[in-house]
Short mmCIF file of C-alpha atoms and ligand atoms in Angstrom, two decimals:
data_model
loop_
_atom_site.label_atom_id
_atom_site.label_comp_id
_atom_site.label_asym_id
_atom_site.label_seq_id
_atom_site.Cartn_x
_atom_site.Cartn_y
_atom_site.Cartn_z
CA UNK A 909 8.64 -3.42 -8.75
CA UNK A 910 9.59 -5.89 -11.42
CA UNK A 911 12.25 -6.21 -13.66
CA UNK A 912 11.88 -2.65 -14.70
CA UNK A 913 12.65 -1.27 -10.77
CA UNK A 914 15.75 -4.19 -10.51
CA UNK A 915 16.97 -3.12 -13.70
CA UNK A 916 20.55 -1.10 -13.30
CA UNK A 917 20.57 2.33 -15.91
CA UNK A 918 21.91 0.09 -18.71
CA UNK A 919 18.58 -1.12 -18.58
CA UNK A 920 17.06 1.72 -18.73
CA UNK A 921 19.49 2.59 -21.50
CA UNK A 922 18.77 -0.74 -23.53
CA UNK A 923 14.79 -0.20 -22.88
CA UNK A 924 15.50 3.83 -24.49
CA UNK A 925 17.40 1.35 -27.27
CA UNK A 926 14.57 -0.71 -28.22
CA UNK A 927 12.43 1.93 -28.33
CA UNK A 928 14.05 3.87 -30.44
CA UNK A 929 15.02 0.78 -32.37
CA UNK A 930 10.86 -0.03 -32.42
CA UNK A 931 10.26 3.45 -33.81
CA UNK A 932 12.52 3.47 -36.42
CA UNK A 933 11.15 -0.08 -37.78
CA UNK A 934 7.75 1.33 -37.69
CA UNK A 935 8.39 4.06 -39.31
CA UNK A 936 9.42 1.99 -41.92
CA UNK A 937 7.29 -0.51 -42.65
CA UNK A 938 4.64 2.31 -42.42
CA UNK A 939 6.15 4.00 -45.39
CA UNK A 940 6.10 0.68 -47.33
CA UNK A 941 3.61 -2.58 -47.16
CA UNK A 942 0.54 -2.46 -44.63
CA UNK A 943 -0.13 -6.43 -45.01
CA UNK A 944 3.56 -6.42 -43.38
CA UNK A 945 2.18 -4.56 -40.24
CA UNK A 946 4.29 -5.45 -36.67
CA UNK A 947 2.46 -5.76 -33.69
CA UNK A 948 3.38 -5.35 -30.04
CA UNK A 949 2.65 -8.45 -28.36
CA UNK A 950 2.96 -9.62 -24.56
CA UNK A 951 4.19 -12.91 -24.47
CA UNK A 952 7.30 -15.72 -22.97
CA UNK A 953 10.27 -13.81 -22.99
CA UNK A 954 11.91 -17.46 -24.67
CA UNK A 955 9.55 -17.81 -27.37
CA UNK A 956 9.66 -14.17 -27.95
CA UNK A 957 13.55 -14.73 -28.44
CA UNK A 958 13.04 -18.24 -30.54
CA UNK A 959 11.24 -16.24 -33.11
CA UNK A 960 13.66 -12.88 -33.47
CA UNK A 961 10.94 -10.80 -31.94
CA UNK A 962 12.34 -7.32 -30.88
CA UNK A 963 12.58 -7.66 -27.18
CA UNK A 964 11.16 -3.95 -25.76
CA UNK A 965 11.06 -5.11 -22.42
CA UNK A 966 11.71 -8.20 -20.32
CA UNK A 967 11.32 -10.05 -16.97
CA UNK A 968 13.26 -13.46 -16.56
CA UNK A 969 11.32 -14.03 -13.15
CA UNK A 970 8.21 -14.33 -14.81
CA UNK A 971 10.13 -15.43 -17.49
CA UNK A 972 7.98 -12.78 -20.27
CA UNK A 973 8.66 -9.90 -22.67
CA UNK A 974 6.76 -7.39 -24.44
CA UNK A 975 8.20 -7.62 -27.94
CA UNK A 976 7.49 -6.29 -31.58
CA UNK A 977 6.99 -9.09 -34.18
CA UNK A 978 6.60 -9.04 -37.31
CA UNK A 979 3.07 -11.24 -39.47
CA UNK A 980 5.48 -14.00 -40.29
CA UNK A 981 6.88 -13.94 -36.62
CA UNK A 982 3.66 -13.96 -35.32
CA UNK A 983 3.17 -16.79 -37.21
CA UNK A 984 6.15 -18.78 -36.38
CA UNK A 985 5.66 -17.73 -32.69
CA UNK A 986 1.32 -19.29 -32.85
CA UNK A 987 3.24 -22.17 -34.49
CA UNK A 988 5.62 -22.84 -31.61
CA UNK A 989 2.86 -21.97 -28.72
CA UNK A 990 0.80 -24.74 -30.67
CA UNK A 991 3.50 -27.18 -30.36
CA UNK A 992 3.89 -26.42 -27.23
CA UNK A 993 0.33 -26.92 -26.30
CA UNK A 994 -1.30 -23.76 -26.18
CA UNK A 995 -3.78 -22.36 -28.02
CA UNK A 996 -3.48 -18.47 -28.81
CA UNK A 997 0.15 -17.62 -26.23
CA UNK A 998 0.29 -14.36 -26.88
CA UNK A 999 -1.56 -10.88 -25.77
CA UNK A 1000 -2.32 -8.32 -28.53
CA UNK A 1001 -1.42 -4.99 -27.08
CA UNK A 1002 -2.60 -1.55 -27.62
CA UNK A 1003 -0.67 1.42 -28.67
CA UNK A 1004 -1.12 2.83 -25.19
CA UNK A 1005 0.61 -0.20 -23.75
CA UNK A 1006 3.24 -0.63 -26.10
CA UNK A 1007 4.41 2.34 -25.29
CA UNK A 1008 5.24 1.43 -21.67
CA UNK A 1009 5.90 -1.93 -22.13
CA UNK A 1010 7.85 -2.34 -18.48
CA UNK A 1011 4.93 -1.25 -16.59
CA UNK A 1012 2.65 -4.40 -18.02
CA UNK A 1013 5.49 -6.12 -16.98
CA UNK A 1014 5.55 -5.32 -13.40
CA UNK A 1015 1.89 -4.83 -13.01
CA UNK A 1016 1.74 -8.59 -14.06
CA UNK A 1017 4.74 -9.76 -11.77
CA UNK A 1018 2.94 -7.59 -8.94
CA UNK A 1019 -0.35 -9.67 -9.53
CA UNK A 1020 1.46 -12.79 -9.93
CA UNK A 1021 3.68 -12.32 -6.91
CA UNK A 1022 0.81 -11.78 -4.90
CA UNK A 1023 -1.46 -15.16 -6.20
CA UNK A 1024 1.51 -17.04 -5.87
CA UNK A 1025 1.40 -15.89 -2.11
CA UNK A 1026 -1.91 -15.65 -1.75
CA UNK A 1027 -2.72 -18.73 1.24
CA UNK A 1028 -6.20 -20.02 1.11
CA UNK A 1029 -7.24 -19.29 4.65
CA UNK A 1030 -9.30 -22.65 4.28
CA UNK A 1031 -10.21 -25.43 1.84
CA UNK A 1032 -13.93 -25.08 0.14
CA UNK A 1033 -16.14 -27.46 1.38
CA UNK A 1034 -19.53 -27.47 -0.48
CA UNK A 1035 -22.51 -28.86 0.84
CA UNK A 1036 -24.19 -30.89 -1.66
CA UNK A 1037 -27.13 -29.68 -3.24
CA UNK A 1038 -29.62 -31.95 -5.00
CA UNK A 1039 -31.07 -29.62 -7.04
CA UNK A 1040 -27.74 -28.45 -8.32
CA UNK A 1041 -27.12 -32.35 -9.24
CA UNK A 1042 -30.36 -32.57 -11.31
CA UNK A 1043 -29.35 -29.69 -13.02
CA UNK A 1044 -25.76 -30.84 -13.55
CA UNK A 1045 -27.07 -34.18 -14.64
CA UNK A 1046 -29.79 -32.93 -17.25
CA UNK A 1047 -25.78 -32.01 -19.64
CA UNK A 1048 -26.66 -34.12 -22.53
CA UNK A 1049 -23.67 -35.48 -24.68
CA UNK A 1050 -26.14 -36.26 -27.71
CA UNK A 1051 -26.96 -32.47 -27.76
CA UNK A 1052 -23.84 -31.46 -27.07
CA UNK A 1053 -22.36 -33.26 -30.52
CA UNK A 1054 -25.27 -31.73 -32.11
CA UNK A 1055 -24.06 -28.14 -31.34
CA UNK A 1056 -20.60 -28.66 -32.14
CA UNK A 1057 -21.16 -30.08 -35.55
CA UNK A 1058 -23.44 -26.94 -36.52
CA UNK A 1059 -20.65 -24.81 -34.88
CA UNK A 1060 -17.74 -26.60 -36.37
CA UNK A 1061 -19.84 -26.38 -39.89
CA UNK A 1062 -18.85 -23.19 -40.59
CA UNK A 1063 -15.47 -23.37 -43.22
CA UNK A 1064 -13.92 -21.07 -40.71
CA UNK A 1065 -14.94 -18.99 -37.90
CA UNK A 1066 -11.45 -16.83 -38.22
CA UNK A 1067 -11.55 -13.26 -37.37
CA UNK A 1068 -9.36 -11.49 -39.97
CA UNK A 1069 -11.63 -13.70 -42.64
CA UNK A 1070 -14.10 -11.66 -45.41
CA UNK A 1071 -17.09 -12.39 -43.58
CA UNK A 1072 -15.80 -12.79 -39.57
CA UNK A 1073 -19.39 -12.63 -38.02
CA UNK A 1074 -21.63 -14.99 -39.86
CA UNK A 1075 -21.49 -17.70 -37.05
CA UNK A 1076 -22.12 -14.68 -34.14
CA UNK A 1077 -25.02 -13.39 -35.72
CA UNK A 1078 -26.17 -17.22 -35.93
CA UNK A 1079 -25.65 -18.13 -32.76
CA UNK A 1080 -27.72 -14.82 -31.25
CA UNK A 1081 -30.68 -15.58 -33.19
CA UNK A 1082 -30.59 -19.61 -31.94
CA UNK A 1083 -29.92 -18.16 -28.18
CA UNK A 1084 -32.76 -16.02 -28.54
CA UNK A 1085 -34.90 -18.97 -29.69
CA UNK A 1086 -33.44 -21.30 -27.44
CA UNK A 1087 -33.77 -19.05 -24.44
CA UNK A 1088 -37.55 -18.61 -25.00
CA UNK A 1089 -39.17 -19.79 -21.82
CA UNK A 1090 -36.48 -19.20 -19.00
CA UNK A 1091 -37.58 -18.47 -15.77
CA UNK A 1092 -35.41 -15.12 -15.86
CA UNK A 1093 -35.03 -12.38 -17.91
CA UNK A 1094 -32.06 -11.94 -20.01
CA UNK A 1095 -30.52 -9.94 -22.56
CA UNK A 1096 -28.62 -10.97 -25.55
CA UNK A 1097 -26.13 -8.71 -27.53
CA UNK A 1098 -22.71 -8.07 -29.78
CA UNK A 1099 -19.83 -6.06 -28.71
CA UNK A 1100 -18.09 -4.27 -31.19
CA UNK A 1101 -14.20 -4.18 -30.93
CA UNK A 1102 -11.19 -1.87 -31.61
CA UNK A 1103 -9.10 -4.38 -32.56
CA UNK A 1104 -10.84 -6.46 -34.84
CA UNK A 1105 -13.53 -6.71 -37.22
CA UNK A 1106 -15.18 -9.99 -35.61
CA UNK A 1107 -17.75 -8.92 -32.96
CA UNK A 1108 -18.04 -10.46 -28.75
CA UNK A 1109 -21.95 -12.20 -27.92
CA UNK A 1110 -22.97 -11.54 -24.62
CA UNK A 1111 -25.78 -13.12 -22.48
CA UNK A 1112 -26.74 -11.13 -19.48
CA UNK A 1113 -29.11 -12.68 -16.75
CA UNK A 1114 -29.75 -10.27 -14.14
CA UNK A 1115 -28.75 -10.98 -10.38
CA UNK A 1116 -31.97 -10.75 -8.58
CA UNK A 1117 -30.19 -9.10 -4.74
CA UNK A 1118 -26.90 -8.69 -5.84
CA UNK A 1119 -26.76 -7.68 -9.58
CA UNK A 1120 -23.39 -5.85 -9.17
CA UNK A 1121 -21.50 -8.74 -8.63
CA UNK A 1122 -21.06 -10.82 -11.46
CA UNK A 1123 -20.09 -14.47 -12.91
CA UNK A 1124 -18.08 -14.66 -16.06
CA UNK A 1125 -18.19 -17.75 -17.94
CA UNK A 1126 -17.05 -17.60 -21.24
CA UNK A 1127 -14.93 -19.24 -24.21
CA UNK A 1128 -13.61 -18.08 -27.70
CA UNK A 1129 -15.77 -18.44 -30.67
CA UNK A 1130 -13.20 -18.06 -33.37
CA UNK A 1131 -11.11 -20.14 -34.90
CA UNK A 1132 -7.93 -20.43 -37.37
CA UNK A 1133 -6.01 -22.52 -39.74
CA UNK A 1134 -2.30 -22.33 -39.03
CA UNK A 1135 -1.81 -20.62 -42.35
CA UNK A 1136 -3.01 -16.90 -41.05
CA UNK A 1137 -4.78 -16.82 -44.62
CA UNK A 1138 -8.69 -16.11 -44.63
CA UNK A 1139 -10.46 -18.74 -46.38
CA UNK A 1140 -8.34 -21.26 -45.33
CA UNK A 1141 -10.48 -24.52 -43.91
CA UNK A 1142 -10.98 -24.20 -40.33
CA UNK A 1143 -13.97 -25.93 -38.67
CA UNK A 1144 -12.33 -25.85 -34.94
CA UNK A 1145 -14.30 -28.60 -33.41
CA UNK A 1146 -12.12 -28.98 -30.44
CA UNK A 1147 -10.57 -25.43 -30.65
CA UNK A 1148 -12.89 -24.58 -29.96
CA UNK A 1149 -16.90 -25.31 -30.73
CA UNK A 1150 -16.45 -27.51 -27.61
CA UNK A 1151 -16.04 -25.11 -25.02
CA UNK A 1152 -18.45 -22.48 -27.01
CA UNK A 1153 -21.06 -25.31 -27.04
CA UNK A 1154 -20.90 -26.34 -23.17
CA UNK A 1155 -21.64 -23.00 -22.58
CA UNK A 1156 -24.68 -22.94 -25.21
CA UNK A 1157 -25.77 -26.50 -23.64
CA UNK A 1158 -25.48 -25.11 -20.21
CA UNK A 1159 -27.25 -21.87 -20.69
CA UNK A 1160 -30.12 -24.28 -22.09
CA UNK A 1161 -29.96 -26.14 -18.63
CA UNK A 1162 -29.91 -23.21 -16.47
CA UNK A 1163 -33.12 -20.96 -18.02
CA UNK A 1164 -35.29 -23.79 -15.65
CA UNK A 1165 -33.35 -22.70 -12.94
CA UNK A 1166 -34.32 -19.87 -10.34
CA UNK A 1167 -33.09 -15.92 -11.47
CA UNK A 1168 -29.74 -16.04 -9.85
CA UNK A 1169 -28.73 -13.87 -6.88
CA UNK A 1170 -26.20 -12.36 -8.80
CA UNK A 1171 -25.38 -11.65 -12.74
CA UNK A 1172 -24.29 -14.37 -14.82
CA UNK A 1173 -22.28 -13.76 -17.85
CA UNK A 1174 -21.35 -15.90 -20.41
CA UNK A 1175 -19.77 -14.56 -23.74
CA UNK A 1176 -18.52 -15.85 -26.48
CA UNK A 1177 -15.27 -14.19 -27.21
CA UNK A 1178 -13.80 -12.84 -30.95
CA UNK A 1179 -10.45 -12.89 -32.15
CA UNK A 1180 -8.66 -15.04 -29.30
CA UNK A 1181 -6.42 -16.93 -32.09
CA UNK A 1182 -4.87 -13.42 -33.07
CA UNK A 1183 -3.80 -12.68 -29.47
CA UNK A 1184 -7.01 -12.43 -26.87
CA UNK A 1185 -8.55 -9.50 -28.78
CA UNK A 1186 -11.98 -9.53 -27.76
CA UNK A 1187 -11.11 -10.31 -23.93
CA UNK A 1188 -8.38 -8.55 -23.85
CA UNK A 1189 -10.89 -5.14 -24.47
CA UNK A 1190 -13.82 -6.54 -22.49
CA UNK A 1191 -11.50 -7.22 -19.16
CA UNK A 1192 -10.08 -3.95 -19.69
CA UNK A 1193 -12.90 -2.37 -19.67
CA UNK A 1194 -14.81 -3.91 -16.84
CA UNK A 1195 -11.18 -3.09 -15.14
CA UNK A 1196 -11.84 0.72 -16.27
CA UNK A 1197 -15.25 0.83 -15.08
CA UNK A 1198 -14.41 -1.33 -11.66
CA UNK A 1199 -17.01 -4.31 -12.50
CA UNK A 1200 -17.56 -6.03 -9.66
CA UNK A 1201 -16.70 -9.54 -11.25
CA UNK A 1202 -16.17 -11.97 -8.45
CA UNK A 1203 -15.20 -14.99 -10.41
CA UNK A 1204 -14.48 -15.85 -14.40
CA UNK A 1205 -14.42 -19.44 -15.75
CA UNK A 1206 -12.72 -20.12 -19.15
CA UNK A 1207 -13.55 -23.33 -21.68
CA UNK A 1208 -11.08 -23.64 -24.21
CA UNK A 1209 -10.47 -27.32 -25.88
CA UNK A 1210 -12.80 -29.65 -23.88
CA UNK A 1211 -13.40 -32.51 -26.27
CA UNK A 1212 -9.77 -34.01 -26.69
CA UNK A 1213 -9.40 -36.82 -23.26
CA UNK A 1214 -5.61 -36.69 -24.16
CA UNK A 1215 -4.68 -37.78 -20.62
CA UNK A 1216 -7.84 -40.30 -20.55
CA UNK A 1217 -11.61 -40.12 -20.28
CA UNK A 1218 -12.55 -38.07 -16.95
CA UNK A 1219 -8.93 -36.97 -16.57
CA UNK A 1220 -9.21 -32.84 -16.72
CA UNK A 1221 -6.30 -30.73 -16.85
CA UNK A 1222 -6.27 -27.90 -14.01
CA UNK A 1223 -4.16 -25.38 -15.43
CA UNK A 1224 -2.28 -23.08 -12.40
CA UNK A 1225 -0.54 -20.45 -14.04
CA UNK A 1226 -2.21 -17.17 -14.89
CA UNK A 1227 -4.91 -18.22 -12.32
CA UNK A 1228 -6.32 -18.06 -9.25
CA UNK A 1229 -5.57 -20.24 -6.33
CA UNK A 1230 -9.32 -19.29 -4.50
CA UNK A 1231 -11.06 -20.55 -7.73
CA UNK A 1232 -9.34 -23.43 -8.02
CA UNK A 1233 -10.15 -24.54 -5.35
CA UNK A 1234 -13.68 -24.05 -5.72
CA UNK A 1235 -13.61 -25.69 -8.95
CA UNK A 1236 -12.11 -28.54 -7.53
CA UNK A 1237 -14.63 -29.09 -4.64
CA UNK A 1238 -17.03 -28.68 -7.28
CA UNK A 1239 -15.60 -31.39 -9.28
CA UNK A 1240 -15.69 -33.82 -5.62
CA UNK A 1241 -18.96 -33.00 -4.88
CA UNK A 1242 -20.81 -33.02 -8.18
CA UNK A 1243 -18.45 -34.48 -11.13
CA UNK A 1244 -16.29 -36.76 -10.21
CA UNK A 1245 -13.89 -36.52 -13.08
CA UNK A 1246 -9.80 -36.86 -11.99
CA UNK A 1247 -7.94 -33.28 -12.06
CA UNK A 1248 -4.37 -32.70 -13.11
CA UNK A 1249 -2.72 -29.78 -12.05
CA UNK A 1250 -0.86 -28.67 -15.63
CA UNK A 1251 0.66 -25.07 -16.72
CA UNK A 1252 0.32 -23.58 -20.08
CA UNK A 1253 2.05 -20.23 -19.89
CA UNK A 1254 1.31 -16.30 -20.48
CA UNK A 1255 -1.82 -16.09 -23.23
CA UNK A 1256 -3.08 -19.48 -23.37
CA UNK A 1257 -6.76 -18.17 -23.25
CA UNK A 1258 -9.02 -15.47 -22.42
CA UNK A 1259 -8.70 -16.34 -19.01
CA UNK A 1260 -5.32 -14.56 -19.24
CA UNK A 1261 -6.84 -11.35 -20.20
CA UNK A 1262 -8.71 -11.02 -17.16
CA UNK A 1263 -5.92 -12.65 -14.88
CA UNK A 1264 -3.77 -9.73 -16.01
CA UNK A 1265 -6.83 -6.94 -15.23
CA UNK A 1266 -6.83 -8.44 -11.58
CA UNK A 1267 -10.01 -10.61 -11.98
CA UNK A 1268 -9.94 -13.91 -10.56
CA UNK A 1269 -10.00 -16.93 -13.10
CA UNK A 1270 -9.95 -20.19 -13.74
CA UNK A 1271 -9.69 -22.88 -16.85
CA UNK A 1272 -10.19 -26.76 -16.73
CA UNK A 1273 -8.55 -28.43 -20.15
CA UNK A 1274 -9.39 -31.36 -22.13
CA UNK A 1275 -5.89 -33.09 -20.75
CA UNK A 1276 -2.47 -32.00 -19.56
CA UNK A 1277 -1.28 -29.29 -22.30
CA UNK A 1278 1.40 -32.46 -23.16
CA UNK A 1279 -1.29 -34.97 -24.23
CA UNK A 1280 -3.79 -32.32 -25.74
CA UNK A 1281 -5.41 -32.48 -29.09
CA UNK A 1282 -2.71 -31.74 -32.04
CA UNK A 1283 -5.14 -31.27 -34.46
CA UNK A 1284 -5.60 -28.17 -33.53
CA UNK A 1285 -5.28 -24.60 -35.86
CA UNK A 1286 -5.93 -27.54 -39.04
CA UNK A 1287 -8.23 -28.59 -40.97
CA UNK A 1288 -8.10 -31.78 -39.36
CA UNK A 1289 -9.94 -30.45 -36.14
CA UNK A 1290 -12.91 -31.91 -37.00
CA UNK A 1291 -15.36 -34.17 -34.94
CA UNK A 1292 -13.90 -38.01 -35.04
CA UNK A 1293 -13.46 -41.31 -33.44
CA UNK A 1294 -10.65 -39.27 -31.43
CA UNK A 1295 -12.66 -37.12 -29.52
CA UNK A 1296 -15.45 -38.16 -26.49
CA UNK A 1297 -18.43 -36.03 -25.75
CA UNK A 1298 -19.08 -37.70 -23.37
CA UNK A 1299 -15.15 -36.66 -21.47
CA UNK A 1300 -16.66 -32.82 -22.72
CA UNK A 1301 -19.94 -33.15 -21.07
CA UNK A 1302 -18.18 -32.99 -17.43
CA UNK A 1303 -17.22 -29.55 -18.70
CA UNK A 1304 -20.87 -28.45 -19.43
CA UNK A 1305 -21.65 -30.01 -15.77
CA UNK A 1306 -18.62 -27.75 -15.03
CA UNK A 1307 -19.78 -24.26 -15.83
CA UNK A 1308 -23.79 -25.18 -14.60
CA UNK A 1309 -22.58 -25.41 -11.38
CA UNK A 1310 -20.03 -22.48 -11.88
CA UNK A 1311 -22.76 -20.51 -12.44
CA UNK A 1312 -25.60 -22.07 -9.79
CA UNK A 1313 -22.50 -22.43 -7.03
CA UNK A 1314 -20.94 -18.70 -7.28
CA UNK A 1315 -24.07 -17.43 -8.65
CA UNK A 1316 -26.24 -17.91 -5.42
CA UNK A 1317 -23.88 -18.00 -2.55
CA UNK A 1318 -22.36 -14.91 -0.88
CA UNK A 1319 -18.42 -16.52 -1.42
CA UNK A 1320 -16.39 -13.28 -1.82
CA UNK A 1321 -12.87 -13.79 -3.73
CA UNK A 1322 -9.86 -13.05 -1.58
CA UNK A 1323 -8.51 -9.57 -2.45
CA UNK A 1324 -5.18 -9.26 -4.09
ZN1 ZN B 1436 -8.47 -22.17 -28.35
#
């Protein structure tokens, strides 16, 4: 299926090409300067092409391509996404899976094909639950400044930088302070990665009846400044201590909640600027191992109300239909805010990562991707007059009742 089965035996012959052609090239930058090292990304087939990427393998349905680019490609290609209103827009990829780049190709079409059909059999109503709208309503916006500024304190939070892990290692001795007293046990730790040198922090609560089915909510803690330097300025308020903090102010809500019936998860992801690194390993694995994780909600940029206060962009590509629509009854019964359907494209976040491993996912945005914060991979994304915490509360409301919704009801995702 996918471009690779449609494609005639010139294709075949021009994939044979590029391979060879892929070889060669590594070959020789191997023999002369590491700091010059390619890397195989999966990414928009046009972008891939706007930045002279060597094309290994494309599908102009889906319109994507897994291509070889070169540091300064790279570059130009995070510069582009950026204008273009996403934040990473590109998948790292292994060895392994450069070597076969048409079969990520069609295993993505195949999953995307089949979302794209995928009819909800019905709408999700929710009944309304008061002590879900205490909870909800306990979000703070005061607090929630005061984590970002500590968060966005740090000169940079970048993954390739000297010392990547500074702010992980921080944050997992405040969770285990802050966590002191919750009604459930929980477990806090780092996961070490292949791909970089900047470690994941997990939070694990239990399920109490079902533990084997889990609730992902997570958001990238790293950040970068355009420049792809280390020690280059880059506090990341928006992009993204916001999203890392309404899961820090929500995790504070929920320990005087009830042990869930099944296993929350919330992480705090590493190297997302550099192409998804730390999702990209932590979906595949949970893939590898068949995880049983039923839904994952992704905060990336919450702070920004581009599109005006309470207006949240609902973004619909490289996502799932069932979750949205959850998310959105969520937002009716609880939140209130206005949503705006909005796309973003292949590798916006880490919700991609697991999107692409089969795993249902969903990501609410600070605006539509047009109107979002420019400030972004800069020094300049810093907390100002711009930004409202109180439009970035709704998103801390947002993943409290993610996680009290999906984490206590028996709602099964639709299968693929
Ligand atoms: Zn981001």
């Amino acid at each position: 299926m996918g471009k690779i089965v449609r494609s005639t035996n010139s294709g075949k012959g021009i994939e044979m090409l590029s391979f060879l052609i892929f070889n060669v090239v590594v070959l020789f930058t191997q023999a002369h300067d590491v700091s010059t090292k390619s890397e195989t990304v999966l990414t928009n087939l046009d972008q891939a092409r706007a930045v002279g990427g060597v094309i290994l393998s494309q599908d102009v349905v889906t319109n994507l391509a897994v291509a070889y680019l070169t540091q300064l490609q790279l570059n130009q290609l995070s510069i582009l996404n950026h204008s273009q209103g996403k934040c990473a827009g590109f998948e790292r990829l292994t060895a392994t899976e450069a070597n076969q780049p048409g079969v990520i190709l069609s295993n993505l079409a195949t999953a995307d094909l089949k979302i794209k059909t995928l009819s909800l059999a019905k709408k999700t109503i929710l009944t309304w639950n008061e002590d879900f709208q205490k909870m909800a309503d306990l979000a703070n916006p005061n607090q929630l400044q005061e984590t970002v500024a500590w968060i966005s304190s740090y000169p940079s939070r970048y993954n390739k930088a000297p010392n990547p892990n500074q702010h992980v290692d921080d944050l997992k001795n405040r969770l285990q302070q802050w966590l002191q007293g919750a009604k459930w046990n929980f477990q806090i730790e780092t996961i070490d990665h292949h791909s970089t040198k900047q470690k994941t922090l997990r939070v694990t609560i239990p399920g109490k009846s079902r533990p084997q089915e889990v609730i992902v909510m997570g958001g990238h803690f790293d950040s970068i400044n355009q420049g792809y330097f280390s020690g280059d300025l880059s506090p990341g308020a928006d992009d993204n201590a916001s999203g890392s903090a309404n899961l820090i102010e929500a995790l504070k809500i929920l320990k005087n909640s009830e042990q869930p019936e099944r296993t929350w998860e919330f992480y705090w992801y590493a190297g997302e600027e550099s192409g998804l690194l730390g999702s990209a390993e932590i979906s595949k694995l949970a893939k590898e191992q068949s995880k049983n994780v039923i839904a994952v909600l992704q905060l990336d940029m919450t702070l920004f109300p581009g599109s005006g206060e309470h207006v949240v962009g609902l973004i619909t590509d490289y996502t799932s239909p069932w979750l949205r629509d959850i998310l959105t009854s969520i937002n009716s019964t609880y939140v209130k805010a206005r949503l705006v359907d909005d796309k973003c494209g292949y590798g916006c976040s880490d919700h991609a990562s697991w999107h692409r491993q089969g795993y249902h996912a969903v990501t609410p945005f600070e605006a539509t991707t047009s109107t979002m914060n420019h400030y972004i991979h800069t020094e300049k994304d810093v907390i100002d007059t711009r930004l409202s915490f109180l439009h970035s509360n709704s998103f801390t409301k947002y993943t409290v009742l993610f996680a009290l919704v999906l984490g206590n009801s028996d709602m099964q995702p639709p299968v693929f």
